[in-house]
XYZ file of C-alpha atoms in Angstrom:
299
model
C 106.506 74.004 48.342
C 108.759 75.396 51.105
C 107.105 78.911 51.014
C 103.485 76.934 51.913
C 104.771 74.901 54.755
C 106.437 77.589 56.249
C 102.825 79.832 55.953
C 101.110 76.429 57.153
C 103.889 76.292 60.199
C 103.255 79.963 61.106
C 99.673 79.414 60.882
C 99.636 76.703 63.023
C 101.937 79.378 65.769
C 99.744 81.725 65.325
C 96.545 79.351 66.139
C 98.244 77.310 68.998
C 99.238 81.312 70.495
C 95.730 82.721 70.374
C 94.899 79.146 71.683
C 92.619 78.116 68.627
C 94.310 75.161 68.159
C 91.741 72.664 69.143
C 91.107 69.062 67.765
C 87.656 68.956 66.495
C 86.778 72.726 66.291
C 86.702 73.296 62.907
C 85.908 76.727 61.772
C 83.725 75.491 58.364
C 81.342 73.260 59.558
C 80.177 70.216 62.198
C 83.275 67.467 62.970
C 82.801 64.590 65.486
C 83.728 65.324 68.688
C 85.889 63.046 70.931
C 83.567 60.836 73.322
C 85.158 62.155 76.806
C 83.846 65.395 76.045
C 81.100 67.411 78.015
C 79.511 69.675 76.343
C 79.980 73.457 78.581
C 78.046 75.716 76.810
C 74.807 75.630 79.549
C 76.609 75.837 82.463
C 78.919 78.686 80.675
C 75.683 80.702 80.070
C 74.765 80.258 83.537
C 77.807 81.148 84.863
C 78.495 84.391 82.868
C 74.840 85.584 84.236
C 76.097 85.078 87.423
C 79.195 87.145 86.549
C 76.974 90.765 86.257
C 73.915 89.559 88.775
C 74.836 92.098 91.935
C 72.775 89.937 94.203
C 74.883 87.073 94.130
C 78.184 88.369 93.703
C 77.468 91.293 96.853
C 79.720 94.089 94.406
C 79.283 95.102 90.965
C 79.639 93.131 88.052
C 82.654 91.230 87.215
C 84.320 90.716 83.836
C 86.243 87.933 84.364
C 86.588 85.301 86.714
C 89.834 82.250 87.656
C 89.049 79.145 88.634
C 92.097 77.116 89.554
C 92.775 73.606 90.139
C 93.330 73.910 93.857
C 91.243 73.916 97.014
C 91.550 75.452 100.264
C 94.584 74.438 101.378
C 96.573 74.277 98.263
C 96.196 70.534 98.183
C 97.846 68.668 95.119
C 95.365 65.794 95.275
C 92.175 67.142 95.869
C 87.987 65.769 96.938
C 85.920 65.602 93.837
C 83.360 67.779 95.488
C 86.266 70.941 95.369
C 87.045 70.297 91.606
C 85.451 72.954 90.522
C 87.461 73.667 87.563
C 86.665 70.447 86.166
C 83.510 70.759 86.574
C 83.169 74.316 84.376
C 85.286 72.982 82.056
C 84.875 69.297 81.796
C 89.164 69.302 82.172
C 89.883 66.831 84.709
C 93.688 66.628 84.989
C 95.526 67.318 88.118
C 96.668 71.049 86.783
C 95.318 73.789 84.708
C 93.645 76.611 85.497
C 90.940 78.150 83.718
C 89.554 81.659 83.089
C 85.722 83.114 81.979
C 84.692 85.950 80.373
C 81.925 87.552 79.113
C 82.408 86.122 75.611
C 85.587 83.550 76.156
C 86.602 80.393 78.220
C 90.042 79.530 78.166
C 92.502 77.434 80.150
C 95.838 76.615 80.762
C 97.754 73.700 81.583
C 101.174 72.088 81.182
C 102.954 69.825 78.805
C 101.948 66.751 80.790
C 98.227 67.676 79.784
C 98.161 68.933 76.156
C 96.709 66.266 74.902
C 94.218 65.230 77.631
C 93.030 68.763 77.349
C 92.417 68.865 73.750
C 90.880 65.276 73.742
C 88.489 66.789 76.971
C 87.600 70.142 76.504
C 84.855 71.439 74.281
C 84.911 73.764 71.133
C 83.731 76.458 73.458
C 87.700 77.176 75.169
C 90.936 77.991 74.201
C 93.899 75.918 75.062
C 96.941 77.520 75.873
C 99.760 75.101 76.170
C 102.349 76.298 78.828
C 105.747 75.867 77.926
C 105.041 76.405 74.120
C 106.510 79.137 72.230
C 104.557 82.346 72.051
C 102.017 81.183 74.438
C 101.165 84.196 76.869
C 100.650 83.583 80.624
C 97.194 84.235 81.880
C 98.114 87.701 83.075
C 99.176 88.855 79.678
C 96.396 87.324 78.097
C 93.909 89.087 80.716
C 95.690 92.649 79.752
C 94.873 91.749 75.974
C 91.199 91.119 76.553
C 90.056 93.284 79.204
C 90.197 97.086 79.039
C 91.413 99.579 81.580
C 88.736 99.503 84.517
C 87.430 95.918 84.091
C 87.229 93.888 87.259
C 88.396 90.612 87.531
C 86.920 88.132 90.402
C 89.008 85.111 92.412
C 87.971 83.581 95.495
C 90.712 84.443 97.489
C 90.909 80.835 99.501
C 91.958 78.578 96.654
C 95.316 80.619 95.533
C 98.104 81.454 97.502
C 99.415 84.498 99.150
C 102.493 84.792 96.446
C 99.973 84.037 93.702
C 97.417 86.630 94.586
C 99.688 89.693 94.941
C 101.589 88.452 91.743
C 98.447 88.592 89.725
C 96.910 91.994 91.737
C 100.374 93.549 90.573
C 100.066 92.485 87.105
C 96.716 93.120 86.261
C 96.770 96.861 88.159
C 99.620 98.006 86.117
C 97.283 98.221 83.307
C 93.944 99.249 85.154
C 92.644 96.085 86.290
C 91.280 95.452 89.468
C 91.773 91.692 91.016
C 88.529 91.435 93.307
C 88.077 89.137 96.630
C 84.591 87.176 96.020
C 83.177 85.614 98.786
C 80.814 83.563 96.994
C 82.228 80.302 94.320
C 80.687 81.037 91.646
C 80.814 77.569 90.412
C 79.375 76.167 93.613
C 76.015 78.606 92.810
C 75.735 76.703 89.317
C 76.796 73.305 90.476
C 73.820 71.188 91.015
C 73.388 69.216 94.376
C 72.577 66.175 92.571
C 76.019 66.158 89.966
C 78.379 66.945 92.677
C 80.110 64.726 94.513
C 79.954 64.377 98.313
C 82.420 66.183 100.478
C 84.726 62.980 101.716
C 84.311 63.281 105.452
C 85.941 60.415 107.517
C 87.118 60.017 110.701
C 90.829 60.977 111.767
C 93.203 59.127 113.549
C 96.183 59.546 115.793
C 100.186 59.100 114.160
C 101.979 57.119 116.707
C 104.878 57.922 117.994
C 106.571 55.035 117.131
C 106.629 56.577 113.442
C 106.314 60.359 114.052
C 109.384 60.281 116.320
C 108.308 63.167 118.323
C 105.259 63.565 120.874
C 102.875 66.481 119.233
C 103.540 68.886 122.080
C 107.231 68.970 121.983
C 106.541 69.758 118.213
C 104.395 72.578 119.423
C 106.849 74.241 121.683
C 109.347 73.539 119.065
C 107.385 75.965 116.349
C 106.272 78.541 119.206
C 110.208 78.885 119.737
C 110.495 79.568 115.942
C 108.139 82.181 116.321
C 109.739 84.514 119.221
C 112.664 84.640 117.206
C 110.886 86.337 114.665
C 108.891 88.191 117.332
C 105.532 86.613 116.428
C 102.508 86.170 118.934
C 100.980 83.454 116.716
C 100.360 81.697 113.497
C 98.039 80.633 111.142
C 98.467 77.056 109.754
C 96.267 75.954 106.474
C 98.650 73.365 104.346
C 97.396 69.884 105.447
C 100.480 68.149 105.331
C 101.727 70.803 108.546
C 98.935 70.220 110.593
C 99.991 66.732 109.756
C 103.084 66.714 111.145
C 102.551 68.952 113.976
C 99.669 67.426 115.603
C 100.262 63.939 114.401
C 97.262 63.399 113.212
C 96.214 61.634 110.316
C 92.641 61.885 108.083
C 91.137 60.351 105.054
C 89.760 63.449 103.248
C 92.139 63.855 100.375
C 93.307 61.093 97.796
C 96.155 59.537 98.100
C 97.632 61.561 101.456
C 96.487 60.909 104.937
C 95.210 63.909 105.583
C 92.523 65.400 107.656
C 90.757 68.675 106.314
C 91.494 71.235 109.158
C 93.163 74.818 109.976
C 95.452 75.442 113.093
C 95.577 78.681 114.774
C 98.931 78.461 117.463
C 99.431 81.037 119.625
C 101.571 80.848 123.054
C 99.035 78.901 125.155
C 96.754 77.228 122.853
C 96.162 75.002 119.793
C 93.006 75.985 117.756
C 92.031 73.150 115.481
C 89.373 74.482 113.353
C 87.508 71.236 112.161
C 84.532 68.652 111.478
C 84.470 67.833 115.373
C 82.407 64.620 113.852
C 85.452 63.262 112.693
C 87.362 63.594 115.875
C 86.910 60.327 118.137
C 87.658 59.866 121.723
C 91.497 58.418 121.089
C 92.116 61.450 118.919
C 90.326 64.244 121.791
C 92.507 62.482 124.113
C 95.757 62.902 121.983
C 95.663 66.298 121.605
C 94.582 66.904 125.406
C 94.174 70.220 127.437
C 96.521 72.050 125.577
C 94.409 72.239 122.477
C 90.786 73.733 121.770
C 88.905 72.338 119.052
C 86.802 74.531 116.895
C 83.641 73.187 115.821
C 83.954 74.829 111.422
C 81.113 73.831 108.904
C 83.799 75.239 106.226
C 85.922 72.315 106.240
């Protein structure tokens, strides 16, 4: 009795490593699957064509491809119309991030989601639970699938700096290239008509009754930072310092006050890169002569 639970326990190790532990997925026949589920298996065809079709990708063929759960700006909280991995995998917790192949889907996610992601995704991924014994990263488990010479794609916007030279380092110790697509895949096989709208509402100014500092003093304040480094410039993209520096407040991403915008802040000028229809009069006003704005129709 002991010998079979411990073969049942190792089998069940074994499963939950390869991720092929999945509720509902039986290997011997047709089970019932849970009612939140959406069934991926179209839009996984469509995407995998995508994957080798030269045309749309603008560089050869591509054998695997990350989606994460972030957006541009590395946003915790983010617009339904920039959930893309949700919307390839039918996953919709806050954190996980998936990867395609030519033959697999799998994703990961952490202990908050195991069972969420079980209950959501279909038969047609592999769950690997983070923080389980034996589970490998996404890394290792990209060096077991793909041989020496495969190419693996990532839109470069949605990850961070850290994230993308920790995964190029990784994957080209073993022959794998990490390539920069300019095109979302998902966003090619996303139909207009299922995706939400892009949330686009109109900013407003922080008073200084709260923010405690005017936005110009803040300026001169994080130009002074950067001659001690000896920088000209800097490039601004999380939307909680644009935020603060500016004091500026939007409506664009649940549950922060944020408005969906890049700064560029050199020593004479304040480039706010932004939906100029969401900028009213008051808010033009606020930010003055010392600022450009830069009409973007990528945010």
């Amino acid at each position: 009795m002991r010998t079979t639970l411990c073969l049942y326990t190792f089998n069940l190790d074994l499963e939950k490593q390869r991720g092929e532990l999945r509720k509902a997925c039986s290997k011997y026949g047709h089970i019932a699957q849970p009612a939140r589920r959406v069934n991926t298996t179209m839009r996984l065809a469509a995407f995998r064509n995508l994957m080798t079709d030269e045309t749309v990708l603008l560089t050869l063929p591509i054998q695997a491809y990350l989606i994460t759960s972030s957006d541009e700006h590395q946003s915790i909280d983010i617009d339904g119309f920039e959930k893309r991995r949700e919307y390839i995998s039918g996953f919709s917790g806050s954190y996980g991030d998936a990867v395609v192949t030519l033959d697999k889907a799998a994703l990961w996610t952490d202990g908050r989601y195991h069972l969420q992601a079980d209950e959501q995704l279909d038969c047609n991924w592999l769950l690997f639970r983070e923080g389980h014994r034996g589970v490998p990263s996404m890394s290792k488990w990209l060096r077991e699938q793909l041989p020496a010479g495969s190419r693996v794609g990532l839109n470069p916007k949605i990850v961070s700096r850290y994230t993308w030279d920790a995964l190029h380092g990784s994957l080209a110790a073993h022959g794998i290239s990490l390539v920069a697509l300019n095109v979302s895949l998902v966003d090619v096989i996303w139909p207009e008509e299922e995706r939400p709208p892009r949330t686009v509402k109109e900013a407003f100014v922080y008073d200084i009754e709260y923010a405690g500092k005017n936005y110009t003093t803040k300026v001169e304040e994080v130009r002074s930072e950067l001659r001690k480094v000896g920088a000209d410039a800097m490039v601004v993209t999380a939307l909680d310092e644009i935020a603060w520096m500016l004091n500026i407040r939007g409506r664009d991403v649940p549950n922060s006050p944020y408005l969906r915008s890049y700064v560029v802040l050199d020593m004479q000028k304040v480039f706010l890169y932004v939906n100029s229809s969401q900028l009213n009069g008051t808010v033009r006003s606020h930010l003055g002569i010392g600022s450009r704005i830069v009409k973007s129709d990528s945010v």
